[in-house]
Amino acid sequence: MNRTTRPGRALLGWLIEAHWRDGRAAMLAGALSIAIGVALALGVHLVNRSALTEFASALAIVNGDAQAQIIGRTGEFDDQVFVPVATAPGVAAASPVLELKALAWRESDATPAGSVQTGMALKVIGIDPMRAARVTPALLPALAESTQGDPSALFSDDAIFLSRAAARELGTRPGDWLMLVAGEHRRSMRVQGSVEGVGDGQSVAIIDIGNAQEQFGRVGRLTRIDLRFHEGADSAAVRATIASRLPASALWSSPQAAGQRMSNLSRAYRINLNVLALVALFTGAFIVQATLALRVARQQQEIALLGVLGAPRRFAATRVLIDALVIGSVGALVGVGAGVALAWVLLSLTGGDLGGGYFDRSAIGFALDPVAIATAFVGGLAIALAGAQSPMRAARQIAPARALRTGATEVILGSRRRRLWALGLAALALPLLAAPPILDLPLAAYAAIALLLVAGVMLTGSLIGPSARVLVTALERWRPGATLWLATCRVAGAPGSAGAALGGVVASFALASAMTIMVSSFRVSVSDWLDQVLPADLYARLQPASAAGGFGESLQASIATLPGVRQVEFSRVVPLLIDERRPPVALVARPLREAGAENRLPLVGKPASVAADELPVWVSEPFAEITGARPGQTVLLPISESTSPIRAVVAGIWRDYARQH
């Protein structure tokens, strides 16, 4: 047994080595395409996983032992809600919290008068230390050594406590003074200690909640209430009791819901980038298929001769399989390494959201995922093996007697069964185009695109033959030269070989063309949209980190009276949380009814008439798709401080490229 298998293995190894020397460039092209797809998919996954891991870590610290939370649908709600929530049956502890974002810098670093101070975006959390000790002990501040003998310093009007990361980024020590800016409010705060329970990666500042409300114009407002239940309490019953006491502007939520919202918020860019990775992987599969198919076709006489000499049919298929394994392994291995490096570079340069602004932090710790790395490697290998299936089947089906005759190549490559498969795949793709989303994703549409692409590549050989024959007839009349005429005749006489060679080219060109058309169309659409929605000469907005409270009335009046200003219009954008599992939608308030919404918004479809005593709202296309809202329908806006939401009528649907939710 060993005497027969050992020479067979030696012959197989010799053939593989010779074939790799002969077609090294084509093999490396397939491996490179697979590597690009694996690297992009793995890199995007690692970036997002690192960001979500960091976000979950921050949530675990901020939420502490909270078993539930009362959060504001627009970010804040009236603090009168606290007493009925804290006294509800089953609630063991309740901690009120006010979160705001501010620009912060050391007062000693202030720039000269008249210049702009940028500062660092800092999350400021106002807590009641006595109540927070029972729910979120990690947020409790610790007094510096110089003030440990004076516990009242904890509640001083100008006291602020920084996490290690915040103190390091700001370059402060206990006793230093900070300038905080939130909206129109500027306050000098003194660093009185630290927040040791917050990890090194979180830039957080803690102040007394009463001081936060007073100093930054948020009197009577809360961001959330953290709850801890009595042991054995029925959470469903507690929720039902508290829900009946909440105004429309507040919402019961679980501590894990914030992580789910953040994951859903960043899902769009992850899916788009993963689709790009699939484009590269599909291209790699077709390049592998074309390379191996041509190799089988060109070496069929060698395969036939080996068959005549006694080699089994699986011998040639085994050689094709080993070629695919080598291509897939090299591509997957290079792709995994490149993906890890890509993720590290992206986290260092753009943060965990690739610059999208979803996460507060720009510096995210790199988190490796062994399961994802193994999955990416196996996926790259599987793509190569998928591309090798057709050549392996062709190698097994080679009949020695037929293969030794002239013209056998077209018999192998021009299979009628392939045309039937192509037509069947195309027919299967058509109903998938009309299929509804699955898990809010157009998975059926993606599958339809893949099937149409495979069908198109499989029909390449069938389409090349008739096209080449028509071209030969035209060239015979035109007579451009012998070289072009002979090449066209070669293609017309051997369409199967030409189709196999062009399979990878057709796939890559089709995908690249589709991406180019899509991006170009989107750019033109966005450009036209911007011309309509941004007609003013100048726009100004508060920095996101200091937008709490917006422009005050005095500042609005000052802007309106600036020299050269003929007309000024103010608007307000607040996040509105309708579903705790979904990212908040943007509620935009601006003058529309008097100016005419059809002149200010790119409306889609026919608007609805709204009575003078009704509140009109214009919803974006994403909002209409997610909620099913249509012109003329009534929608409920949960922004009221009473238990009843505000009723509004959908006056129309408009196109919005700025917000996906």
PDB file of N, CA, C and O in Angstrom, residues 52 54-71 93-97 99 123 125 127 131-140 197-199 202 204 206 223-229 253-261 580:
ATOM      1  N   LEU A  52     -17.527  48.688  21.658  1.00  0.00           N
ATOM      2  CA  LEU A  52     -18.657  48.252  22.479  1.00  0.00           C
ATOM      3  C   LEU A  52     -18.195  47.664  23.807  1.00  0.00           C
ATOM      4  O   LEU A  52     -18.879  47.809  24.824  1.00  0.00           O
ATOM      5  N   GLU A  54     -15.546  48.678  25.466  1.00  0.00           N
ATOM      6  CA  GLU A  54     -15.227  49.846  26.278  1.00  0.00           C
ATOM      7  C   GLU A  54     -16.499  50.534  26.768  1.00  0.00           C
ATOM      8  O   GLU A  54     -16.597  50.966  27.911  1.00  0.00           O
ATOM      9  N   PHE A  55     -17.487  50.631  25.882  1.00  0.00           N
ATOM     10  CA  PHE A  55     -18.752  51.257  26.246  1.00  0.00           C
ATOM     11  C   PHE A  55     -19.461  50.456  27.329  1.00  0.00           C
ATOM     12  O   PHE A  55     -20.009  51.025  28.282  1.00  0.00           O
ATOM     13  N   ALA A  56     -19.448  49.127  27.191  1.00  0.00           N
ATOM     14  CA  ALA A  56     -20.073  48.278  28.206  1.00  0.00           C
ATOM     15  C   ALA A  56     -19.354  48.397  29.540  1.00  0.00           C
ATOM     16  O   ALA A  56     -19.983  48.377  30.607  1.00  0.00           O
ATOM     17  N   SER A  57     -18.028  48.510  29.492  1.00  0.00           N
ATOM     18  CA  SER A  57     -17.267  48.690  30.729  1.00  0.00           C
ATOM     19  C   SER A  57     -17.639  49.990  31.420  1.00  0.00           C
ATOM     20  O   SER A  57     -17.805  50.039  32.644  1.00  0.00           O
ATOM     21  N   ALA A  58     -17.766  51.052  30.618  1.00  0.00           N
ATOM     22  CA  ALA A  58     -18.169  52.336  31.193  1.00  0.00           C
ATOM     23  C   ALA A  58     -19.578  52.254  31.765  1.00  0.00           C
ATOM     24  O   ALA A  58     -19.862  52.799  32.839  1.00  0.00           O
ATOM     25  N   LEU A  59     -20.478  51.558  31.070  1.00  0.00           N
ATOM     26  CA  LEU A  59     -21.844  51.420  31.571  1.00  0.00           C
ATOM     27  C   LEU A  59     -21.870  50.640  32.881  1.00  0.00           C
ATOM     28  O   LEU A  59     -22.645  50.964  33.794  1.00  0.00           O
ATOM     29  N   ALA A  60     -21.041  49.601  32.966  1.00  0.00           N
ATOM     30  CA  ALA A  60     -21.016  48.808  34.192  1.00  0.00           C
ATOM     31  C   ALA A  60     -20.612  49.662  35.389  1.00  0.00           C
ATOM     32  O   ALA A  60     -21.116  49.477  36.505  1.00  0.00           O
ATOM     33  N   ILE A  61     -19.694  50.611  35.153  1.00  0.00           N
ATOM     34  CA  ILE A  61     -19.271  51.489  36.246  1.00  0.00           C
ATOM     35  C   ILE A  61     -20.364  52.492  36.579  1.00  0.00           C
ATOM     36  O   ILE A  61     -20.712  52.714  37.738  1.00  0.00           O
ATOM     37  N   VAL A  62     -20.911  53.118  35.538  1.00  0.00           N
ATOM     38  CA  VAL A  62     -21.912  54.161  35.757  1.00  0.00           C
ATOM     39  C   VAL A  62     -23.199  53.580  36.325  1.00  0.00           C
ATOM     40  O   VAL A  62     -23.842  54.180  37.184  1.00  0.00           O
ATOM     41  N   ASN A  63     -23.598  52.384  35.866  1.00  0.00           N
ATOM     42  CA  ASN A  63     -24.842  51.790  36.336  1.00  0.00           C
ATOM     43  C   ASN A  63     -24.701  51.120  37.695  1.00  0.00           C
ATOM     44  O   ASN A  63     -25.677  51.013  38.436  1.00  0.00           O
ATOM     45  N   GLY A  64     -23.479  50.663  38.008  1.00  0.00           N
ATOM     46  CA  GLY A  64     -23.269  50.059  39.314  1.00  0.00           C
ATOM     47  C   GLY A  64     -24.191  48.878  39.549  1.00  0.00           C
ATOM     48  O   GLY A  64     -24.300  47.958  38.741  1.00  0.00           O
ATOM     49  N   ASP A  65     -24.882  48.909  40.683  1.00  0.00           N
ATOM     50  CA  ASP A  65     -25.810  47.837  41.046  1.00  0.00           C
ATOM     51  C   ASP A  65     -27.241  48.148  40.646  1.00  0.00           C
ATOM     52  O   ASP A  65     -28.179  47.515  41.136  1.00  0.00           O
ATOM     53  N   ALA A  66     -27.432  49.131  39.758  1.00  0.00           N
ATOM     54  CA  ALA A  66     -28.789  49.489  39.346  1.00  0.00           C
ATOM     55  C   ALA A  66     -29.417  48.330  38.580  1.00  0.00           C
ATOM     56  O   ALA A  66     -28.812  47.760  37.681  1.00  0.00           O
ATOM     57  N   GLN A  67     -30.646  47.990  38.965  1.00  0.00           N
ATOM     58  CA  GLN A  67     -31.377  46.937  38.291  1.00  0.00           C
ATOM     59  C   GLN A  67     -32.332  47.481  37.238  1.00  0.00           C
ATOM     60  O   GLN A  67     -32.825  46.736  36.400  1.00  0.00           O
ATOM     61  N   ALA A  68     -32.595  48.769  37.302  1.00  0.00           N
ATOM     62  CA  ALA A  68     -33.444  49.437  36.318  1.00  0.00           C
ATOM     63  C   ALA A  68     -33.142  50.926  36.371  1.00  0.00           C
ATOM     64  O   ALA A  68     -32.507  51.424  37.322  1.00  0.00           O
ATOM     65  N   GLN A  69     -33.613  51.640  35.365  1.00  0.00           N
ATOM     66  CA  GLN A  69     -33.391  53.076  35.291  1.00  0.00           C
ATOM     67  C   GLN A  69     -34.633  53.768  34.752  1.00  0.00           C
ATOM     68  O   GLN A  69     -35.364  53.200  33.933  1.00  0.00           O
ATOM     69  N   ILE A  70     -34.835  54.968  35.223  1.00  0.00           N
ATOM     70  CA  ILE A  70     -35.828  55.862  34.637  1.00  0.00           C
ATOM     71  C   ILE A  70     -35.039  56.906  33.860  1.00  0.00           C
ATOM     72  O   ILE A  70     -34.227  57.623  34.435  1.00  0.00           O
ATOM     73  N   ILE A  71     -35.238  56.960  32.553  1.00  0.00           N
ATOM     74  CA  ILE A  71     -34.477  57.870  31.711  1.00  0.00           C
ATOM     75  C   ILE A  71     -35.418  58.821  30.992  1.00  0.00           C
ATOM     76  O   ILE A  71     -36.618  58.544  30.832  1.00  0.00           O
ATOM     77  N   ALA A  93     -33.650  51.344  46.799  1.00  0.00           N
ATOM     78  CA  ALA A  93     -32.821  52.545  46.732  1.00  0.00           C
ATOM     79  C   ALA A  93     -33.001  53.189  45.373  1.00  0.00           C
ATOM     80  O   ALA A  93     -33.162  52.500  44.359  1.00  0.00           O
ATOM     81  N   ALA A  94     -32.981  54.510  45.373  1.00  0.00           N
ATOM     82  CA  ALA A  94     -33.099  55.284  44.137  1.00  0.00           C
ATOM     83  C   ALA A  94     -32.075  56.404  44.179  1.00  0.00           C
ATOM     84  O   ALA A  94     -31.951  57.100  45.189  1.00  0.00           O
ATOM     85  N   SER A  95     -31.350  56.569  43.089  1.00  0.00           N
ATOM     86  CA  SER A  95     -30.296  57.578  43.019  1.00  0.00           C
ATOM     87  C   SER A  95     -30.550  58.505  41.844  1.00  0.00           C
ATOM     88  O   SER A  95     -30.504  58.056  40.687  1.00  0.00           O
ATOM     89  N   PRO A  96     -30.824  59.795  42.088  1.00  0.00           N
ATOM     90  CA  PRO A  96     -31.037  60.734  40.976  1.00  0.00           C
ATOM     91  C   PRO A  96     -29.699  61.125  40.340  1.00  0.00           C
ATOM     92  O   PRO A  96     -28.694  61.266  41.023  1.00  0.00           O
ATOM     93  N   VAL A  97     -29.703  61.297  39.041  1.00  0.00           N
ATOM     94  CA  VAL A  97     -28.478  61.609  38.303  1.00  0.00           C
ATOM     95  C   VAL A  97     -28.785  62.695  37.281  1.00  0.00           C
ATOM     96  O   VAL A  97     -29.841  62.683  36.632  1.00  0.00           O
ATOM     97  N   GLU A  99     -26.654  64.184  34.074  1.00  0.00           N
ATOM     98  CA  GLU A  99     -25.468  64.128  33.221  1.00  0.00           C
ATOM     99  C   GLU A  99     -25.492  65.285  32.243  1.00  0.00           C
ATOM    100  O   GLU A  99     -26.541  65.641  31.706  1.00  0.00           O
ATOM    101  N   LYS A 123     -17.473  64.560  30.355  1.00  0.00           N
ATOM    102  CA  LYS A 123     -18.771  64.146  30.880  1.00  0.00           C
ATOM    103  C   LYS A 123     -18.829  64.484  32.363  1.00  0.00           C
ATOM    104  O   LYS A 123     -18.012  64.013  33.155  1.00  0.00           O
ATOM    105  N   ILE A 125     -21.088  64.340  35.760  1.00  0.00           N
ATOM    106  CA  ILE A 125     -22.194  63.597  36.357  1.00  0.00           C
ATOM    107  C   ILE A 125     -22.484  64.179  37.727  1.00  0.00           C
ATOM    108  O   ILE A 125     -21.613  64.212  38.603  1.00  0.00           O
ATOM    109  N   ILE A 127     -24.459  63.757  41.171  1.00  0.00           N
ATOM    110  CA  ILE A 127     -25.075  62.695  41.968  1.00  0.00           C
ATOM    111  C   ILE A 127     -25.328  63.198  43.383  1.00  0.00           C
ATOM    112  O   ILE A 127     -24.757  64.199  43.825  1.00  0.00           O
ATOM    113  N   ARG A 131     -27.229  58.884  48.377  1.00  0.00           N
ATOM    114  CA  ARG A 131     -28.078  57.913  47.681  1.00  0.00           C
ATOM    115  C   ARG A 131     -27.275  57.057  46.707  1.00  0.00           C
ATOM    116  O   ARG A 131     -27.550  55.872  46.534  1.00  0.00           O
ATOM    117  N   ALA A 132     -26.288  57.655  46.048  1.00  0.00           N
ATOM    118  CA  ALA A 132     -25.481  56.905  45.083  1.00  0.00           C
ATOM    119  C   ALA A 132     -24.680  55.805  45.758  1.00  0.00           C
ATOM    120  O   ALA A 132     -24.342  54.804  45.115  1.00  0.00           O
ATOM    121  N   ALA A 133     -24.359  55.963  47.050  1.00  0.00           N
ATOM    122  CA  ALA A 133     -23.569  54.956  47.752  1.00  0.00           C
ATOM    123  C   ALA A 133     -24.275  53.604  47.778  1.00  0.00           C
ATOM    124  O   ALA A 133     -23.614  52.562  47.852  1.00  0.00           O
ATOM    125  N   ARG A 134     -25.592  53.595  47.680  1.00  0.00           N
ATOM    126  CA  ARG A 134     -26.349  52.344  47.736  1.00  0.00           C
ATOM    127  C   ARG A 134     -26.600  51.744  46.352  1.00  0.00           C
ATOM    128  O   ARG A 134     -27.009  50.590  46.259  1.00  0.00           O
ATOM    129  N   VAL A 135     -26.373  52.520  45.296  1.00  0.00           N
ATOM    130  CA  VAL A 135     -26.696  52.035  43.949  1.00  0.00           C
ATOM    131  C   VAL A 135     -25.470  52.040  43.039  1.00  0.00           C
ATOM    132  O   VAL A 135     -25.166  51.055  42.363  1.00  0.00           O
ATOM    133  N   THR A 136     -24.749  53.144  43.005  1.00  0.00           N
ATOM    134  CA  THR A 136     -23.581  53.285  42.117  1.00  0.00           C
ATOM    135  C   THR A 136     -22.370  53.713  42.943  1.00  0.00           C
ATOM    136  O   THR A 136     -21.881  54.839  42.813  1.00  0.00           O
ATOM    137  N   PRO A 137     -21.848  52.833  43.780  1.00  0.00           N
ATOM    138  CA  PRO A 137     -20.732  53.216  44.655  1.00  0.00           C
ATOM    139  C   PRO A 137     -19.454  53.570  43.896  1.00  0.00           C
ATOM    140  O   PRO A 137     -18.612  54.291  44.423  1.00  0.00           O
ATOM    141  N   ALA A 138     -19.310  53.093  42.665  1.00  0.00           N
ATOM    142  CA  ALA A 138     -18.091  53.406  41.913  1.00  0.00           C
ATOM    143  C   ALA A 138     -17.993  54.886  41.578  1.00  0.00           C
ATOM    144  O   ALA A 138     -16.900  55.382  41.280  1.00  0.00           O
ATOM    145  N   LEU A 139     -19.111  55.604  41.617  1.00  0.00           N
ATOM    146  CA  LEU A 139     -19.106  57.024  41.279  1.00  0.00           C
ATOM    147  C   LEU A 139     -18.835  57.918  42.488  1.00  0.00           C
ATOM    148  O   LEU A 139     -18.771  59.147  42.331  1.00  0.00           O
ATOM    149  N   LEU A 140     -18.686  57.330  43.659  1.00  0.00           N
ATOM    150  CA  LEU A 140     -18.482  58.149  44.845  1.00  0.00           C
ATOM    151  C   LEU A 140     -17.124  58.840  44.789  1.00  0.00           C
ATOM    152  O   LEU A 140     -16.101  58.209  44.509  1.00  0.00           O
ATOM    153  N   GLY A 197     -13.203  54.876  41.679  1.00  0.00           N
ATOM    154  CA  GLY A 197     -13.948  53.714  41.189  1.00  0.00           C
ATOM    155  C   GLY A 197     -14.083  53.660  39.685  1.00  0.00           C
ATOM    156  O   GLY A 197     -14.448  52.625  39.131  1.00  0.00           O
ATOM    157  N   VAL A 198     -13.789  54.761  39.016  1.00  0.00           N
ATOM    158  CA  VAL A 198     -13.891  54.807  37.558  1.00  0.00           C
ATOM    159  C   VAL A 198     -12.570  54.347  36.964  1.00  0.00           C
ATOM    160  O   VAL A 198     -11.496  54.759  37.420  1.00  0.00           O
ATOM    161  N   GLY A 199     -12.626  53.501  35.940  1.00  0.00           N
ATOM    162  CA  GLY A 199     -11.426  52.943  35.347  1.00  0.00           C
ATOM    163  C   GLY A 199     -10.559  53.975  34.662  1.00  0.00           C
ATOM    164  O   GLY A 199     -10.966  55.119  34.411  1.00  0.00           O
ATOM    165  N   GLN A 202     -11.836  56.034  31.403  1.00  0.00           N
ATOM    166  CA  GLN A 202     -13.045  56.852  31.370  1.00  0.00           C
ATOM    167  C   GLN A 202     -12.767  58.248  31.914  1.00  0.00           C
ATOM    168  O   GLN A 202     -12.331  58.407  33.052  1.00  0.00           O
ATOM    169  N   VAL A 204     -14.312  61.231  33.352  1.00  0.00           N
ATOM    170  CA  VAL A 204     -15.563  61.564  34.029  1.00  0.00           C
ATOM    171  C   VAL A 204     -15.273  62.567  35.131  1.00  0.00           C
ATOM    172  O   VAL A 204     -14.218  62.508  35.782  1.00  0.00           O
ATOM    173  N   ILE A 206     -17.276  64.271  38.618  1.00  0.00           N
ATOM    174  CA  ILE A 206     -18.394  64.112  39.537  1.00  0.00           C
ATOM    175  C   ILE A 206     -18.556  65.394  40.333  1.00  0.00           C
ATOM    176  O   ILE A 206     -17.580  65.940  40.869  1.00  0.00           O
ATOM    177  N   THR A 223     -31.469  63.578  34.518  1.00  0.00           N
ATOM    178  CA  THR A 223     -31.190  62.775  33.331  1.00  0.00           C
ATOM    179  C   THR A 223     -31.706  61.357  33.502  1.00  0.00           C
ATOM    180  O   THR A 223     -32.266  60.771  32.575  1.00  0.00           O
ATOM    181  N   ARG A 224     -31.530  60.804  34.693  1.00  0.00           N
ATOM    182  CA  ARG A 224     -32.018  59.457  34.947  1.00  0.00           C
ATOM    183  C   ARG A 224     -32.127  59.236  36.449  1.00  0.00           C
ATOM    184  O   ARG A 224     -31.610  60.018  37.247  1.00  0.00           O
ATOM    185  N   ILE A 225     -32.802  58.157  36.810  1.00  0.00           N
ATOM    186  CA  ILE A 225     -32.890  57.699  38.189  1.00  0.00           C
ATOM    187  C   ILE A 225     -32.487  56.228  38.197  1.00  0.00           C
ATOM    188  O   ILE A 225     -33.102  55.402  37.504  1.00  0.00           O
ATOM    189  N   ASP A 226     -31.434  55.901  38.935  1.00  0.00           N
ATOM    190  CA  ASP A 226     -30.974  54.515  39.048  1.00  0.00           C
ATOM    191  C   ASP A 226     -31.719  53.834  40.192  1.00  0.00           C
ATOM    192  O   ASP A 226     -31.832  54.396  41.295  1.00  0.00           O
ATOM    193  N   LEU A 227     -32.203  52.627  39.945  1.00  0.00           N
ATOM    194  CA  LEU A 227     -33.045  51.924  40.916  1.00  0.00           C
ATOM    195  C   LEU A 227     -32.427  50.587  41.303  1.00  0.00           C
ATOM    196  O   LEU A 227     -31.828  49.894  40.478  1.00  0.00           O
ATOM    197  N   ARG A 228     -32.589  50.253  42.579  1.00  0.00           N
ATOM    198  CA  ARG A 228     -32.251  48.925  43.081  1.00  0.00           C
ATOM    199  C   ARG A 228     -33.440  48.421  43.865  1.00  0.00           C
ATOM    200  O   ARG A 228     -34.040  49.158  44.660  1.00  0.00           O
ATOM    201  N   PHE A 229     -33.816  47.143  43.640  1.00  0.00           N
ATOM    202  CA  PHE A 229     -35.030  46.587  44.232  1.00  0.00           C
ATOM    203  C   PHE A 229     -34.740  45.895  45.557  1.00  0.00           C
ATOM    204  O   PHE A 229     -33.600  45.538  45.861  1.00  0.00           O
ATOM    205  N   SER A 253     -36.261  51.768  31.714  1.00  0.00           N
ATOM    206  CA  SER A 253     -35.253  51.137  30.872  1.00  0.00           C
ATOM    207  C   SER A 253     -34.384  50.236  31.731  1.00  0.00           C
ATOM    208  O   SER A 253     -34.235  50.447  32.937  1.00  0.00           O
ATOM    209  N   SER A 254     -33.798  49.232  31.086  1.00  0.00           N
ATOM    210  CA  SER A 254     -32.847  48.361  31.766  1.00  0.00           C
ATOM    211  C   SER A 254     -31.442  48.896  31.561  1.00  0.00           C
ATOM    212  O   SER A 254     -31.162  49.577  30.564  1.00  0.00           O
ATOM    213  N   PRO A 255     -30.505  48.605  32.464  1.00  0.00           N
ATOM    214  CA  PRO A 255     -29.129  49.084  32.280  1.00  0.00           C
ATOM    215  C   PRO A 255     -28.479  48.574  31.000  1.00  0.00           C
ATOM    216  O   PRO A 255     -27.572  49.201  30.463  1.00  0.00           O
ATOM    217  N   GLN A 256     -28.939  47.407  30.510  1.00  0.00           N
ATOM    218  CA  GLN A 256     -28.338  46.846  29.302  1.00  0.00           C
ATOM    219  C   GLN A 256     -28.885  47.480  28.031  1.00  0.00           C
ATOM    220  O   GLN A 256     -28.318  47.306  26.947  1.00  0.00           O
ATOM    221  N   ALA A 257     -29.988  48.234  28.144  1.00  0.00           N
ATOM    222  CA  ALA A 257     -30.609  48.791  26.943  1.00  0.00           C
ATOM    223  C   ALA A 257     -29.717  49.820  26.270  1.00  0.00           C
ATOM    224  O   ALA A 257     -29.746  49.967  25.044  1.00  0.00           O
ATOM    225  N   ALA A 258     -28.925  50.556  27.053  1.00  0.00           N
ATOM    226  CA  ALA A 258     -28.037  51.560  26.458  1.00  0.00           C
ATOM    227  C   ALA A 258     -27.014  50.905  25.541  1.00  0.00           C
ATOM    228  O   ALA A 258     -26.706  51.424  24.460  1.00  0.00           O
ATOM    229  N   GLY A 259     -26.490  49.758  25.960  1.00  0.00           N
ATOM    230  CA  GLY A 259     -25.557  49.041  25.099  1.00  0.00           C
ATOM    231  C   GLY A 259     -26.223  48.557  23.824  1.00  0.00           C
ATOM    232  O   GLY A 259     -25.619  48.602  22.741  1.00  0.00           O
ATOM    233  N   GLN A 260     -27.484  48.103  23.931  1.00  0.00           N
ATOM    234  CA  GLN A 260     -28.214  47.671  22.742  1.00  0.00           C
ATOM    235  C   GLN A 260     -28.469  48.840  21.804  1.00  0.00           C
ATOM    236  O   GLN A 260     -28.348  48.711  20.581  1.00  0.00           O
ATOM    237  N   ARG A 261     -28.822  50.007  22.367  1.00  0.00           N
ATOM    238  CA  ARG A 261     -29.034  51.190  21.526  1.00  0.00           C
ATOM    239  C   ARG A 261     -27.753  51.575  20.807  1.00  0.00           C
ATOM    240  O   ARG A 261     -27.761  51.937  19.629  1.00  0.00           O
ATOM    241  N   GLU A 580     -36.711  51.988  23.773  1.00  0.00           N
ATOM    242  CA  GLU A 580     -35.461  51.889  24.531  1.00  0.00           C
ATOM    243  C   GLU A 580     -34.414  51.028  23.836  1.00  0.00           C
ATOM    244  O   GLU A 580     -33.227  51.151  24.096  1.00  0.00           O
TER     245      GLU A 580
END
